XYZ file of C-alpha atoms in Angstrom:
280
model
C -97.751 4.046 45.996
C -96.165 0.611 45.273
C -92.501 0.498 44.261
C -91.737 -0.675 40.742
C -88.617 -2.623 39.853
C -86.212 -0.671 37.659
C -85.563 -2.312 34.313
C -82.047 -3.691 33.951
C -79.895 -1.613 31.656
C -76.505 -1.940 30.009
C -74.747 -0.003 32.748
C -76.046 -2.463 35.367
C -74.919 -5.414 33.263
C -71.448 -3.967 32.715
C -70.925 -3.317 36.428
C -72.065 -6.799 37.431
C -70.069 -8.506 34.684
C -66.916 -6.576 35.495
C -67.190 -7.667 39.136
C -67.617 -11.338 38.151
C -64.718 -11.251 35.702
C -62.475 -9.554 38.239
C -63.386 -12.135 40.901
C -62.454 -14.885 38.435
C -58.948 -13.410 38.190
C -59.305 -11.938 34.714
C -57.190 -8.874 34.017
C -58.792 -5.922 32.216
C -62.197 -7.061 33.492
C -63.872 -3.740 32.657
C -62.552 -3.715 29.091
C -63.573 -7.331 28.519
C -67.099 -6.707 29.807
C -67.429 -3.837 27.341
C -66.070 -5.942 24.461
C -68.452 -8.807 25.256
C -71.419 -6.416 25.370
C -70.405 -4.897 22.029
C -70.077 -8.377 20.515
C -73.510 -9.453 21.746
C -75.205 -6.266 20.586
C -73.428 -6.110 17.243
C -72.145 -2.640 18.090
C -68.802 -0.946 18.728
C -67.358 -0.536 22.205
C -67.790 3.235 21.883
C -71.506 2.674 21.183
C -71.791 0.575 24.335
C -70.173 3.313 26.423
C -72.460 5.945 24.900
C -75.670 4.006 25.667
C -75.580 3.088 29.379
C -79.407 3.174 29.621
C -79.937 0.622 26.850
C -82.342 -2.007 28.253
C -81.053 -5.591 28.357
C -82.771 -8.836 29.294
C -82.106 -10.457 32.666
C -80.302 -13.351 30.961
C -78.361 -11.102 28.567
C -74.939 -12.596 27.795
C -75.190 -15.463 30.279
C -73.730 -18.102 27.947
C -70.874 -15.951 26.676
C -70.003 -14.590 30.090
C -70.108 -18.108 31.512
C -67.569 -19.284 28.940
C -65.220 -16.433 29.825
C -65.596 -17.089 33.553
C -64.382 -20.629 32.807
C -61.301 -18.900 31.345
C -61.971 -19.689 27.707
C -59.948 -17.094 25.759
C -61.959 -14.072 24.714
C -60.656 -14.383 21.150
C -62.232 -17.826 20.788
C -65.528 -16.505 22.129
C -65.514 -13.592 19.687
C -64.152 -15.720 16.847
C -61.432 -13.216 15.938
C -58.323 -11.446 17.184
C -56.812 -8.203 15.937
C -53.240 -8.415 14.649
C -51.314 -5.591 13.004
C -54.534 -3.591 12.659
C -56.509 -6.383 10.960
C -59.028 -8.921 12.207
C -58.022 -12.566 11.931
C -60.448 -15.426 12.309
C -59.434 -17.779 15.120
C -60.770 -21.017 16.525
C -59.649 -23.965 18.597
C -57.603 -25.186 15.593
C -55.044 -22.349 15.861
C -52.956 -20.394 18.302
C -54.370 -16.952 19.046
C -52.165 -14.241 17.461
C -50.220 -12.232 20.040
C -49.365 -8.564 19.809
C -45.724 -9.318 20.657
C -45.478 -11.251 17.365
C -45.975 -7.925 15.584
C -42.304 -7.278 16.420
C -41.463 -10.079 13.987
C -43.434 -8.324 11.235
C -41.677 -5.005 11.866
C -38.289 -6.720 11.839
C -39.111 -8.564 8.607
C -40.174 -5.359 6.841
C -36.925 -3.756 7.975
C -34.863 -6.591 6.476
C -36.901 -6.655 3.250
C -36.335 -2.956 2.561
C -34.375 -2.582 -0.658
C -35.179 -6.130 -1.745
C -38.196 -5.890 -4.051
C -39.958 -9.113 -4.953
C -38.250 -11.197 -2.297
C -39.443 -14.763 -1.703
C -40.648 -15.237 1.873
C -41.632 -18.333 3.886
C -43.752 -18.451 7.035
C -42.798 -21.730 8.736
C -45.770 -23.027 10.776
C -48.362 -20.441 9.786
C -51.221 -21.320 12.155
C -53.889 -18.640 11.676
C -51.848 -17.158 8.836
C -51.378 -13.866 10.666
C -47.673 -13.557 9.812
C -47.894 -14.624 6.154
C -51.063 -12.651 5.376
C -49.808 -9.513 7.096
C -46.458 -9.577 5.298
C -48.110 -10.096 1.922
C -50.422 -7.134 2.534
C -47.600 -4.928 3.790
C -45.213 -6.046 1.003
C -47.523 -6.847 -1.960
C -44.701 -7.363 -4.471
C -43.106 -10.175 -2.496
C -43.887 -13.854 -3.047
C -45.085 -15.215 0.294
C -45.369 -18.917 1.083
C -46.760 -20.487 4.238
C -46.430 -24.065 5.469
C -48.440 -25.807 8.190
C -48.635 -29.444 9.290
C -52.252 -29.245 10.510
C -54.901 -29.349 7.787
C -57.441 -27.770 10.153
C -55.127 -24.868 10.965
C -54.266 -24.440 7.292
C -57.972 -24.070 6.452
C -58.237 -21.208 8.974
C -55.177 -19.530 7.431
C -56.637 -19.887 3.944
C -59.949 -18.407 5.110
C -58.102 -15.441 6.589
C -56.133 -14.902 3.385
C -59.328 -14.954 1.322
C -61.149 -12.591 3.690
C -58.249 -10.119 3.773
C -57.394 -10.374 0.080
C -53.890 -11.644 0.796
C -52.513 -13.859 -2.003
C -50.350 -16.268 -0.001
C -49.173 -19.634 -1.367
C -50.194 -22.233 1.230
C -48.781 -25.723 1.552
C -49.681 -28.580 3.912
C -46.228 -29.730 4.943
C -44.417 -31.124 7.966
C -41.517 -28.702 7.953
C -39.809 -28.429 4.580
C -40.336 -32.084 3.655
C -43.705 -31.836 1.915
C -43.307 -28.600 0.011
C -42.123 -28.135 -3.588
C -38.394 -27.355 -3.960
C -37.973 -23.666 -3.144
C -35.269 -21.254 -2.040
C -36.279 -18.281 0.115
C -34.735 -14.900 0.804
C -36.446 -14.621 4.182
C -37.823 -17.321 6.462
C -39.903 -16.453 9.508
C -41.201 -18.676 12.270
C -43.024 -18.405 15.562
C -42.595 -22.056 16.570
C -44.025 -23.824 19.625
C -41.605 -23.055 22.446
C -43.193 -23.837 25.805
C -41.706 -26.682 27.850
C -44.220 -29.271 29.051
C -43.197 -28.598 32.669
C -44.142 -24.904 32.579
C -47.235 -23.711 34.434
C -49.476 -21.528 32.276
C -52.433 -19.212 32.626
C -55.763 -21.146 32.431
C -56.606 -19.594 29.044
C -53.599 -21.186 27.367
C -54.848 -24.717 28.043
C -57.731 -24.030 25.636
C -55.285 -23.469 22.763
C -53.933 -26.348 20.633
C -51.151 -28.062 22.554
C -49.155 -28.791 19.400
C -48.927 -25.049 18.722
C -47.689 -24.289 22.232
C -45.554 -27.100 23.613
C -42.284 -28.554 22.398
C -39.940 -31.222 23.664
C -36.363 -30.674 24.827
C -37.335 -27.859 27.236
C -39.314 -26.148 24.511
C -36.435 -25.960 22.020
C -37.084 -28.987 19.795
C -38.603 -26.975 16.938
C -35.704 -24.515 16.958
C -33.290 -27.418 16.505
C -35.285 -28.684 13.554
C -35.460 -25.235 11.968
C -31.701 -24.800 12.435
C -31.126 -27.956 10.389
C -33.806 -27.851 7.687
C -33.616 -24.142 6.846
C -29.992 -24.468 5.777
C -31.184 -26.141 2.580
C -33.942 -23.682 1.677
C -32.398 -20.295 2.544
C -30.883 -18.386 -0.362
C -27.270 -17.140 -0.121
C -27.393 -13.926 1.881
C -30.875 -14.812 3.128
C -32.190 -14.148 6.621
C -33.944 -16.314 9.199
C -36.222 -14.484 11.691
C -37.520 -16.204 14.795
C -39.820 -15.316 17.648
C -38.166 -16.087 20.991
C -39.549 -17.470 24.250
C -39.408 -15.378 27.405
C -36.010 -15.599 29.035
C -34.520 -18.140 26.591
C -32.951 -15.897 23.980
C -29.382 -16.847 24.883
C -30.205 -20.561 24.756
C -31.743 -20.232 21.297
C -28.834 -18.142 20.002
C -26.318 -20.693 21.313
C -28.287 -23.525 19.712
C -28.148 -21.868 16.290
C -24.506 -20.881 16.612
C -23.680 -24.532 17.303
C -25.316 -25.337 13.960
C -23.205 -22.784 12.074
C -25.592 -19.817 12.094
C -24.537 -16.259 12.937
C -26.659 -13.803 14.878
C -27.429 -10.571 13.027
C -29.445 -8.887 15.744
C -32.443 -8.972 18.069
C -35.507 -6.846 18.773
C -37.434 -6.314 22.018
C -41.201 -6.192 22.413
C -43.066 -3.400 24.196
C -42.535 -5.182 27.504
C -38.759 -5.014 27.090
C -38.381 -8.752 26.424
C -36.038 -9.896 23.647
C -38.667 -11.197 21.233
C -37.195 -11.498 17.713
C -33.887 -12.916 16.492
C -32.298 -12.478 13.063
C -29.746 -15.028 11.821
C -27.878 -15.870 8.645
C -25.453 -18.437 7.327
C -21.976 -16.963 6.717
């Protein structure tokens, strides 16, 4: 009796894809293969795991898998990234939200406790993940967001509309192009990577202006230290995300400009990630 070729199923595809992703040096290769399959099938990851015998075509997922093997970030392939339990649209115009930035949200909520209807500014909003999340978590507060890239600002506005987050957006290079305002809380996750640093291949797909900064990665912190003095209300707080291993440099920079450190917070990896400052 002649042998018949077994039809390719989802389990076969997952095993082969995991092996290719792992060979390409991608961490969490098994998880990513499952996420890609779920994306292509329009199903959840749990559905994928529960249907290993689902037939798939021989060329199933070739284009998408090929993009990932070239180290294009998975978030750009999917078109979204989860942040603080919500999906945010992302594209090549914006930095992909990172889970460590959620520390900044937690720290902001802590500082806003007992201050109903505070006025908040997200300096350099990118995808809008910080501004939109804060507005949804603190609906009474007035939240503003500034961004110097019109393309990035459009992504942030789309995210706000999709999530029902009423943020006031402004195309502005720092504080120069925005209407006169005074804020009780200013947050920023500025570009902080020095041009000399070697990065994972995925990062070179993200917008350089959202990643790299001059002066060993600290140029934007120096600008924030100067310009925020004029727009922070008396008793107001400035919250910043910090680069790996440079917390002391950033603190010293701000102290030289007359700021006082209120405290710091670590991310889940134990790295000092958020810094709170005020003007005495």
